[in-house]
Short mmCIF file of C-alpha atoms in Angstrom, two decimals:
data_model
loop_
_atom_site.label_atom_id
_atom_site.label_comp_id
_atom_site.label_asym_id
_atom_site.label_seq_id
_atom_site.Cartn_x
_atom_site.Cartn_y
_atom_site.Cartn_z
CA MET A 60 0.00 0.00 0.00
CA HIS A 61 2.87 2.30 0.76
CA ARG A 62 4.27 3.00 -2.69
CA ARG A 63 0.96 4.70 -3.54
CA PHE A 64 2.34 7.72 -1.66
CA LEU A 65 5.19 8.18 -4.12
CA THR A 66 4.52 11.12 -6.43
CA LEU A 67 4.91 11.11 -10.19
CA THR A 68 7.18 14.12 -9.86
CA LEU A 69 9.54 12.11 -7.68
CA ALA A 70 9.60 9.26 -10.17
CA THR A 71 10.26 11.67 -13.03
CA LEU A 72 13.16 13.30 -11.20
CA THR A 73 14.60 9.89 -10.43
CA ALA A 74 14.37 8.81 -14.06
CA ALA A 75 16.18 11.96 -15.11
CA ALA A 76 18.91 11.38 -12.57
CA LEU A 77 19.39 7.82 -13.77
CA THR A 78 20.41 9.04 -17.21
CA ALA A 79 23.48 10.70 -15.72
CA CYS A 80 26.77 8.83 -15.47
CA THR A 81 27.57 6.96 -12.28
CA ALA A 82 30.61 8.25 -10.46
CA GLY A 83 32.66 7.23 -7.50
CA THR A 84 32.25 3.45 -7.79
CA GLU A 85 35.43 2.50 -9.67
CA GLY A 86 37.25 -0.38 -8.04
CA ALA A 87 34.33 -1.45 -5.87
CA PRO A 88 33.73 -5.22 -5.64
CA THR A 89 30.93 -6.53 -7.82
CA LEU A 90 28.75 -9.59 -8.02
CA GLY A 91 30.31 -10.29 -11.42
CA SER A 92 33.68 -10.90 -9.73
CA ARG A 93 32.22 -13.29 -7.19
CA PRO A 94 34.18 -16.57 -6.96
CA LYS A 95 32.22 -19.74 -7.52
CA PRO A 96 30.98 -20.76 -4.06
CA SER A 97 32.17 -23.99 -2.50
CA GLY A 98 30.59 -25.56 0.54
CA SER A 99 27.97 -23.66 2.50
CA ALA A 100 27.44 -19.99 1.83
CA SER A 101 27.53 -19.35 5.56
CA ALA A 102 31.04 -20.74 5.89
CA ALA A 103 32.29 -18.97 2.75
CA LEU A 104 31.30 -15.45 3.78
CA PRO A 105 33.65 -13.48 6.06
CA ALA A 106 32.49 -11.24 8.86
CA SER A 107 31.08 -8.03 7.45
CA ALA A 108 28.50 -5.30 7.91
CA ILE A 109 25.84 -4.48 5.33
CA GLU A 110 23.32 -1.69 5.09
CA LEU A 111 19.82 -2.10 3.63
CA TRP A 112 17.80 0.95 2.63
CA HIS A 113 14.03 0.62 2.41
CA GLY A 114 11.05 2.94 2.15
CA PHE A 115 8.97 1.72 5.05
CA SER A 116 8.71 4.15 7.94
CA ALA A 117 5.80 3.36 10.30
CA PRO A 118 6.87 1.55 13.50
CA GLY A 119 4.96 -1.62 12.59
CA GLU A 120 6.52 -1.67 9.13
CA VAL A 121 10.03 -1.22 10.46
CA LYS A 122 9.48 -4.01 12.97
CA ALA A 123 8.23 -6.27 10.18
CA PHE A 124 11.52 -5.87 8.34
CA GLU A 125 13.48 -6.60 11.49
CA ASP A 126 11.39 -9.72 12.10
CA ALA A 127 11.80 -10.86 8.50
CA ILE A 128 15.60 -10.88 8.65
CA ALA A 129 15.78 -12.66 12.01
CA GLY A 130 16.31 -15.98 10.25
CA PHE A 131 19.08 -14.47 8.13
CA ARG A 132 20.89 -13.27 11.23
CA THR A 133 20.70 -16.79 12.64
CA LYS A 134 22.03 -18.29 9.40
CA PHE A 135 24.79 -15.70 9.01
CA PRO A 136 25.74 -14.56 12.54
CA GLN A 137 29.00 -13.06 11.20
CA ILE A 138 27.08 -10.52 9.11
CA THR A 139 25.80 -7.39 10.79
CA VAL A 140 22.71 -5.94 9.12
CA LYS A 141 21.75 -2.28 9.53
CA LEU A 142 18.32 -1.20 8.26
CA VAL A 143 17.72 2.39 7.16
CA LYS A 144 14.05 3.35 6.88
CA GLY A 145 12.11 5.87 4.84
CA VAL A 146 14.44 5.98 1.83
CA GLN A 147 13.06 6.98 -1.58
CA ASP A 148 14.31 6.32 -5.08
CA GLU A 149 16.12 9.58 -5.74
CA GLN A 150 18.15 9.11 -2.56
CA ILE A 151 19.30 5.71 -3.82
CA THR A 152 20.25 7.14 -7.21
CA GLN A 153 22.15 10.08 -5.74
CA ALA A 154 24.00 7.80 -3.32
CA VAL A 155 25.13 5.54 -6.16
CA ARG A 156 26.23 8.50 -8.28
CA GLY A 157 28.12 9.96 -5.32
CA GLY A 158 29.98 6.75 -4.53
CA LYS A 159 28.09 6.21 -1.29
CA ALA A 160 25.77 3.39 -2.28
CA PRO A 161 24.17 1.15 0.33
CA ASP A 162 24.77 -2.58 0.04
CA ILE A 163 21.08 -3.24 -0.63
CA ALA A 164 18.20 -0.99 -1.63
CA SER A 165 14.51 -1.57 -2.16
CA SER A 166 11.90 0.49 -3.97
CA PHE A 167 8.11 0.66 -3.87
CA THR A 168 7.83 1.28 -7.61
CA THR A 169 8.74 -0.74 -10.69
CA ASP A 170 8.77 2.33 -12.95
CA ASN A 171 12.53 2.83 -12.58
CA VAL A 172 13.59 -0.80 -13.13
CA ALA A 173 14.34 -0.37 -16.84
CA GLN A 174 16.55 2.66 -16.19
CA TRP A 175 18.29 0.97 -13.28
CA CYS A 176 19.05 -2.11 -15.37
CA ARG A 177 20.17 -0.18 -18.46
CA SER A 178 22.35 2.32 -16.57
CA GLY A 179 23.91 -0.22 -14.25
CA THR A 180 22.68 1.65 -11.18
CA PHE A 181 21.78 -1.78 -9.82
CA GLN A 182 24.04 -4.77 -10.47
CA ASP A 183 22.99 -7.62 -12.73
CA LEU A 184 21.93 -10.55 -10.54
CA THR A 185 21.87 -13.09 -13.38
CA PRO A 186 25.36 -14.56 -12.69
CA VAL A 187 24.76 -15.24 -8.99
CA ILE A 188 21.25 -16.54 -9.62
CA GLY A 189 22.81 -19.09 -11.95
CA GLN A 190 25.68 -19.90 -9.60
CA ASP A 191 23.30 -20.51 -6.70
CA GLY A 192 20.96 -22.63 -8.79
CA ILE A 193 17.88 -20.51 -8.12
CA ASP A 194 14.90 -21.67 -10.16
CA LEU A 195 13.10 -18.47 -11.13
CA SER A 196 9.95 -20.45 -11.91
CA VAL A 197 9.22 -20.17 -8.17
CA LEU A 198 8.16 -16.62 -9.08
CA PRO A 199 4.99 -15.98 -11.09
CA GLU A 200 5.83 -14.92 -14.63
CA VAL A 201 4.43 -11.42 -14.19
CA SER A 202 6.76 -10.63 -11.27
CA ARG A 203 9.72 -11.93 -13.26
CA SER A 204 8.77 -9.58 -16.09
CA TYR A 205 8.85 -6.38 -14.01
CA THR A 206 12.24 -7.09 -12.44
CA GLU A 207 14.35 -7.31 -15.62
CA TYR A 208 15.06 -5.31 -18.74
CA GLU A 209 16.99 -6.09 -21.91
CA GLY A 210 18.19 -9.39 -20.48
CA ARG A 211 19.45 -7.91 -17.19
CA ARG A 212 17.77 -8.93 -13.96
CA CYS A 213 18.95 -6.13 -11.71
CA VAL A 214 16.34 -6.53 -8.95
CA MET A 215 14.21 -9.25 -7.42
CA PRO A 216 10.51 -9.03 -6.47
CA LEU A 217 9.92 -8.74 -2.73
CA LEU A 218 6.21 -8.06 -2.16
CA ALA A 219 3.44 -7.29 -4.62
CA ASP A 220 0.22 -5.35 -5.00
CA ALA A 221 -2.76 -6.85 -6.80
CA TYR A 222 -5.88 -4.92 -7.78
CA GLY A 223 -9.48 -6.04 -7.54
CA LEU A 224 -13.01 -4.91 -6.77
CA TYR A 225 -14.28 -4.01 -3.29
CA TYR A 226 -18.04 -3.91 -2.78
CA ASN A 227 -20.32 -2.78 0.06
CA ARG A 228 -22.67 -5.67 0.84
CA ALA A 229 -25.39 -3.45 2.31
CA LEU A 230 -25.45 -1.21 -0.76
CA MET A 231 -25.36 -4.18 -3.11
CA LYS A 232 -28.70 -5.39 -1.68
CA GLY A 233 -28.04 -9.00 -2.54
CA SER A 234 -26.54 -8.40 -5.98
CA GLU A 235 -23.50 -10.43 -6.91
CA PRO A 236 -20.31 -8.58 -7.89
CA PRO A 237 -20.20 -7.97 -11.66
CA LYS A 238 -17.99 -10.12 -13.87
CA THR A 239 -18.27 -8.14 -17.13
CA LEU A 240 -18.22 -4.48 -18.08
CA SER A 241 -21.86 -4.63 -19.14
CA GLU A 242 -22.78 -6.08 -15.74
CA LEU A 243 -20.75 -3.34 -14.05
CA THR A 244 -22.60 -0.68 -16.03
CA GLU A 245 -25.99 -2.16 -15.21
CA LEU A 246 -25.23 -2.52 -11.52
CA THR A 247 -23.70 0.96 -11.32
CA LYS A 248 -26.91 2.50 -12.63
CA LYS A 249 -29.04 0.34 -10.32
CA LEU A 250 -27.09 1.31 -7.19
CA THR A 251 -26.60 5.02 -7.89
CA VAL A 252 -28.78 7.37 -5.84
CA ARG A 253 -29.52 10.97 -6.87
CA ASP A 254 -31.37 13.81 -5.21
CA ALA A 255 -34.27 15.74 -6.78
CA GLU A 256 -31.85 17.95 -8.75
CA GLY A 257 -30.00 14.95 -10.14
CA ASN A 258 -26.96 15.40 -7.93
CA ILE A 259 -25.24 12.17 -6.96
CA GLU A 260 -25.68 11.07 -3.36
CA VAL A 261 -24.37 7.51 -3.71
CA ALA A 262 -22.40 6.27 -6.71
CA GLY A 263 -22.58 2.66 -7.78
CA PHE A 264 -19.08 2.92 -9.26
CA ILE A 265 -17.03 5.97 -10.18
CA PRO A 266 -15.65 5.59 -13.73
CA SER A 267 -13.48 8.71 -13.69
CA PHE A 268 -9.81 8.16 -14.52
CA GLN A 269 -9.09 10.85 -11.92
CA TYR A 270 -10.60 8.88 -9.05
CA TYR A 271 -8.07 7.42 -6.61
CA GLU A 272 -6.74 4.14 -8.07
CA ASN A 273 -8.51 4.38 -11.47
CA SER A 274 -5.34 4.86 -13.49
CA ALA A 275 -4.89 3.59 -17.02
CA SER A 276 -2.43 0.96 -15.83
CA HIS A 277 -4.88 -0.48 -13.29
CA LEU A 278 -7.87 -0.51 -15.66
CA ALA A 279 -6.16 -1.74 -18.84
CA PRO A 280 -6.17 -5.43 -17.76
CA MET A 281 -9.99 -5.36 -17.71
CA VAL A 282 -9.94 -5.43 -21.51
CA GLY A 283 -6.48 -6.91 -22.07
CA ALA A 284 -5.10 -3.63 -23.45
CA THR A 285 -1.38 -3.62 -24.29
CA TRP A 286 1.07 -0.75 -23.87
CA TYR A 287 3.78 -1.62 -26.36
CA LYS A 288 4.34 -3.46 -29.61
CA PRO A 289 7.08 -6.13 -29.78
CA ASP A 290 9.54 -3.49 -31.04
CA GLY A 291 8.91 -1.30 -27.97
CA THR A 292 6.89 1.38 -29.74
CA SER A 293 3.48 2.47 -28.46
CA ALA A 294 0.46 0.20 -28.99
CA ILE A 295 -2.03 2.66 -27.48
CA GLY A 296 -3.40 3.78 -30.84
CA SER A 297 -3.40 0.42 -32.61
CA ASP A 298 -4.74 -1.94 -29.93
CA PRO A 299 -8.57 -1.94 -30.22
CA ALA A 300 -8.85 -2.91 -26.56
CA TRP A 301 -7.99 0.68 -25.58
CA ARG A 302 -10.89 1.98 -27.65
CA GLU A 303 -13.22 -0.50 -25.98
CA LEU A 304 -12.12 0.63 -22.52
CA LEU A 305 -12.39 4.31 -23.40
CA ARG A 306 -15.82 4.08 -24.97
CA TRP A 307 -17.21 2.02 -22.09
CA GLN A 308 -15.79 4.50 -19.60
CA LYS A 309 -17.04 7.59 -21.47
CA ASP A 310 -20.54 6.17 -21.85
CA LEU A 311 -20.76 5.71 -18.08
CA VAL A 312 -19.31 9.18 -17.40
CA ASP A 313 -21.90 10.67 -19.76
CA TRP A 314 -24.70 8.75 -18.03
CA TYR A 315 -23.73 10.40 -14.75
CA GLY A 316 -23.06 13.75 -16.41
CA TYR A 317 -19.42 14.87 -16.31
CA ASP A 318 -20.08 17.99 -14.25
CA LYS A 319 -22.22 16.16 -11.70
CA LEU A 320 -19.68 13.33 -11.45
CA GLU A 321 -16.86 15.82 -10.91
CA LYS A 322 -18.86 17.67 -8.27
CA PHE A 323 -19.47 14.41 -6.44
CA ARG A 324 -15.88 13.18 -6.80
CA LYS A 325 -14.44 16.39 -5.42
CA SER A 326 -16.78 16.26 -2.41
CA LEU A 327 -15.48 12.91 -1.23
CA GLY A 328 -13.08 12.14 1.62
CA GLN A 329 -9.37 11.53 1.27
CA GLU A 330 -8.18 8.19 -0.11
CA TRP A 331 -5.71 7.69 2.74
CA SER A 332 -7.99 8.52 5.65
CA ALA A 333 -10.80 7.14 7.78
CA GLY A 334 -13.10 9.34 5.72
CA HIS A 335 -12.71 7.21 2.60
CA PRO A 336 -16.07 7.31 0.74
CA PHE A 337 -16.20 3.51 0.50
CA TYR A 338 -16.18 3.34 4.29
CA LYS A 339 -18.96 5.92 4.47
CA GLY A 340 -21.32 4.21 2.04
CA LYS A 341 -20.91 6.91 -0.60
CA VAL A 342 -19.61 4.49 -3.25
CA ALA A 343 -20.85 0.92 -3.61
CA MET A 344 -17.94 -0.54 -5.62
CA VAL A 345 -14.32 0.59 -5.92
CA LEU A 346 -11.13 -0.56 -7.61
CA ASP A 347 -8.37 -0.92 -5.04
CA GLY A 348 -5.36 -2.93 -3.96
CA GLU A 349 -5.00 -5.70 -1.42
CA TRP A 350 -3.72 -3.30 1.24
CA ARG A 351 -7.20 -1.81 1.58
CA ASN A 352 -8.20 -4.90 3.59
CA ALA A 353 -5.77 -3.93 6.33
CA MET A 354 -6.88 -0.30 6.23
CA ILE A 355 -10.53 -1.30 6.55
CA ALA A 356 -9.64 -3.45 9.55
CA GLY A 357 -8.05 -0.44 11.22
CA GLU A 358 -10.35 2.37 10.07
CA ALA A 359 -13.76 0.81 9.38
CA LYS A 360 -13.78 -2.52 11.17
CA ASP A 361 -17.59 -2.76 11.17
CA LEU A 362 -17.88 -2.35 7.40
CA ASP A 363 -19.60 -5.34 5.77
CA TYR A 364 -17.79 -5.75 2.47
CA GLY A 365 -16.57 -8.30 -0.02
CA THR A 366 -13.86 -8.52 -2.67
CA ALA A 367 -13.79 -9.96 -6.19
CA PRO A 368 -11.70 -9.76 -9.35
CA LEU A 369 -12.32 -6.75 -11.58
CA PRO A 370 -15.01 -7.10 -14.27
CA VAL A 371 -13.65 -7.74 -17.76
CA SER A 372 -14.63 -7.20 -21.38
CA ASP A 373 -17.74 -9.13 -22.39
CA THR A 374 -15.72 -10.53 -25.28
CA ARG A 375 -12.83 -11.67 -23.04
CA PRO A 376 -14.27 -13.94 -20.31
CA ASP A 377 -10.87 -15.67 -20.17
CA LEU A 378 -9.50 -12.57 -18.42
CA TYR A 379 -11.83 -12.87 -15.43
CA GLY A 380 -9.87 -13.59 -12.27
CA SER A 381 -6.81 -11.67 -13.45
CA GLY A 382 -5.88 -8.04 -12.86
CA PHE A 383 -3.01 -5.60 -12.54
CA THR A 384 0.04 -6.14 -10.37
CA ALA A 385 3.31 -4.40 -9.56
CA GLY A 386 5.52 -4.66 -6.55
CA THR A 387 8.33 -3.78 -4.23
CA VAL A 388 11.72 -4.62 -5.72
CA ILE A 389 15.11 -5.09 -4.10
CA GLY A 390 18.67 -5.39 -5.33
CA VAL A 391 22.37 -4.64 -4.92
CA PRO A 392 23.38 -1.17 -6.14
CA LYS A 393 26.59 -0.47 -8.02
CA GLY A 394 29.31 0.41 -5.54
CA ALA A 395 28.01 -1.77 -2.70
CA LYS A 396 30.89 -2.39 -0.27
CA ASN A 397 29.91 -5.98 0.50
CA PRO A 398 27.99 -7.24 -2.53
CA GLN A 399 28.37 -10.95 -1.77
CA ALA A 400 26.84 -10.64 1.70
CA ALA A 401 24.26 -8.25 0.26
CA TRP A 402 23.22 -10.81 -2.35
CA GLU A 403 22.75 -13.46 0.34
CA LEU A 404 20.29 -11.16 2.14
CA VAL A 405 18.48 -10.26 -1.10
CA LYS A 406 18.20 -13.96 -1.91
CA TYR A 407 16.92 -14.72 1.58
CA LEU A 408 14.27 -11.99 1.60
CA THR A 409 12.97 -12.84 -1.86
CA THR A 410 13.03 -16.65 -1.82
CA ASP A 411 12.71 -17.74 1.82
CA THR A 412 9.09 -18.64 2.55
CA SER A 413 9.27 -17.72 6.22
CA ALA A 414 10.70 -14.27 5.51
CA LEU A 415 8.09 -13.50 2.85
CA VAL A 416 5.21 -14.74 5.01
CA THR A 417 6.45 -12.65 7.94
CA LEU A 418 6.49 -9.53 5.77
CA SER A 419 3.12 -10.25 4.19
CA ASN A 420 1.41 -10.94 7.50
CA ALA A 421 2.69 -7.67 8.93
CA LEU A 422 2.36 -5.41 5.88
CA ARG A 423 -0.62 -7.13 4.21
CA ASN A 424 0.94 -7.07 0.76
CA VAL A 425 1.05 -10.15 -1.46
CA PRO A 426 4.09 -12.44 -1.03
CA THR A 427 5.88 -13.13 -4.29
CA THR A 428 6.80 -16.83 -4.47
CA LYS A 429 4.46 -19.69 -5.19
CA ALA A 430 5.45 -21.42 -1.93
CA SER A 431 4.72 -18.33 0.18
CA LEU A 432 1.35 -17.86 -1.52
CA GLU A 433 0.40 -21.38 -0.48
CA SER A 434 2.00 -21.36 2.98
CA PRO A 435 -0.30 -22.45 5.84
CA ASP A 436 1.35 -19.74 7.95
CA LEU A 437 0.11 -16.96 5.67
CA ASP A 438 -2.74 -15.03 7.29
CA LYS A 439 -5.61 -15.03 4.84
CA ASP A 440 -9.36 -14.68 4.86
CA PRO A 441 -11.68 -14.75 1.83
CA ASN A 442 -11.25 -11.02 1.19
CA PHE A 443 -7.45 -11.25 1.14
CA GLN A 444 -7.46 -14.58 -0.70
CA THR A 445 -9.07 -12.80 -3.66
CA PHE A 446 -5.86 -10.83 -4.22
CA LEU A 447 -3.60 -13.84 -3.77
CA ASP A 448 -5.59 -15.53 -6.53
CA ILE A 449 -5.44 -12.45 -8.76
CA PHE A 450 -1.67 -12.22 -8.38
CA ALA A 451 -1.25 -15.91 -9.21
CA HIS A 452 -3.60 -15.82 -12.22
CA PRO A 453 -1.68 -16.58 -15.45
CA LYS A 454 -3.23 -13.60 -17.26
CA THR A 455 -2.56 -11.02 -14.56
CA SER A 456 -0.46 -8.28 -16.15
CA THR A 457 1.64 -5.22 -15.42
CA VAL A 458 3.03 -2.22 -17.28
CA PRO A 459 6.05 -3.70 -19.11
CA ALA A 460 9.44 -2.30 -18.15
CA ASN A 461 10.33 0.75 -20.22
CA VAL A 462 12.97 3.43 -19.84
CA ASN A 463 10.21 6.05 -20.18
CA SER A 464 7.63 4.30 -18.01
CA THR A 465 6.67 7.32 -15.93
CA PHE A 466 6.55 9.68 -18.91
CA ASN A 467 4.44 7.23 -20.90
CA GLN A 468 1.90 6.72 -18.12
CA ASP A 469 1.71 10.46 -17.45
CA THR A 470 1.09 11.11 -21.15
CA VAL A 471 -1.73 8.59 -21.30
CA GLN A 472 -3.29 9.91 -18.09
CA GLU A 473 -3.25 13.47 -19.42
CA PHE A 474 -5.06 12.33 -22.55
CA LEU A 475 -7.62 10.38 -20.50
CA GLY A 476 -8.45 13.50 -18.50
CA ARG A 477 -9.31 15.36 -21.70
CA TRP A 478 -11.20 12.36 -23.07
CA GLU A 479 -13.61 11.96 -20.18
CA LYS A 480 -14.20 15.70 -20.07
CA GLY A 481 -15.44 15.57 -23.67
CA ALA A 482 -12.56 17.62 -25.08
CA VAL A 483 -11.58 14.92 -27.60
CA THR A 484 -13.59 15.00 -30.83
CA ASP A 485 -11.50 12.62 -32.96
CA LEU A 486 -10.44 9.60 -30.89
CA ASP A 487 -8.30 8.00 -33.59
CA ALA A 488 -6.40 11.21 -34.25
CA GLU A 489 -5.76 11.83 -30.55
CA LEU A 490 -4.57 8.27 -29.97
CA ALA A 491 -2.18 8.69 -32.89
CA LYS A 492 -0.79 11.79 -31.17
CA VAL A 493 -0.29 9.78 -27.96
CA ASP A 494 1.62 7.16 -29.95
CA LYS A 495 3.82 9.83 -31.52
CA ARG A 496 4.68 11.41 -28.16
CA LEU A 497 5.65 8.04 -26.70
CA ASP A 498 7.61 6.96 -29.76
CA ASP A 499 9.44 10.30 -30.06
CA LYS A 500 10.46 10.02 -26.40
CA LEU A 501 11.69 6.49 -27.02
CA LYS A 502 13.92 7.70 -29.87
CA LEU A 503 15.37 10.43 -27.64
CA SER A 504 16.14 7.79 -25.01
CA GLY A 505 18.02 5.62 -27.48
CA GLY A 506 15.29 2.96 -27.58
#
């Protein structure tokens, strides 16, 4: 849930910084120079101290990380581990450029993975993964896809977010959660309540792309829309699934009335507060991530709600049960002082079932190996199980790694804001312009 607080401006600044050369790391040991291990890893590693930077900051989150590495400290008593909390991406990048890299760093966002891999900001883990005989099939394919770029796996997946549908049982009045877009439209209209002037009092579902988690990346899997062609250029204008999503969304916006929908949306409580409109019965169904279960437990414990996969295109029933995912990533930056010990901790945190279950139980994010998803020690109820199933679904997707990931998503979001407002008269022409902006940026980036 925590990476949602990262701003697009921060990600953009980080991406810009990543294009600069890395200084101050000449002569530092690397994973590429690691000798082939013999015997146990514990015996082979000398006494050392490593520093791990992460973005978690709340006391419970910090404790979760400490608890998760307890087993590592038992396995490697000669290695001292220092955890540094509340670190964001640009701090990692600047530290690497300044020759003061931590041994390990984690990030809440996958948007910088392509730049990190291409620039060498994070070291390629492929050699040590092979040396240690790690079978990457223990990770779902989608999490493998967002942790590598151009053949370099420079980070590993740690925890994941999965997105689904939350629904208020009282407001649903016995209706089952919708499985298709047409069912979502019908139920939205049935559950929406207006006053005598037509103002919205309760929304069945808010279709606005500006509403909380309703970003293009989170909604695209509902219709199987793709971001890029095989050659890396934009598929936004050529993939008909985008048109299907846009026309469905605009029809529902127009049914509400754009001005009335905006008036209602702007009157609602904050997403990250106890005043969330879903808690207050102002919205019957919302798109959200798995972390919302934990927030409901703390902020609206009496709320009677359920969870389900997101509805999908009526022509793509095979997509039902899937959704969008992205996740926390972790790796060894260039210039790490003790990269071999750092790799052992990265490997432990990302492949050890006990460590992943400990983190998931405390943070209520999805663990990222098949064994941890199925562990009997994982705390799960039907509402959380929904997101475990979404993450594991073979058709669950993400935004593919791209050196311009943040720019591309910002560009699409800007267009979507104009689209739902009714400022776009020629959809095909505007989508072609989106393609051109993305493709021109790719050329500038050497793609």
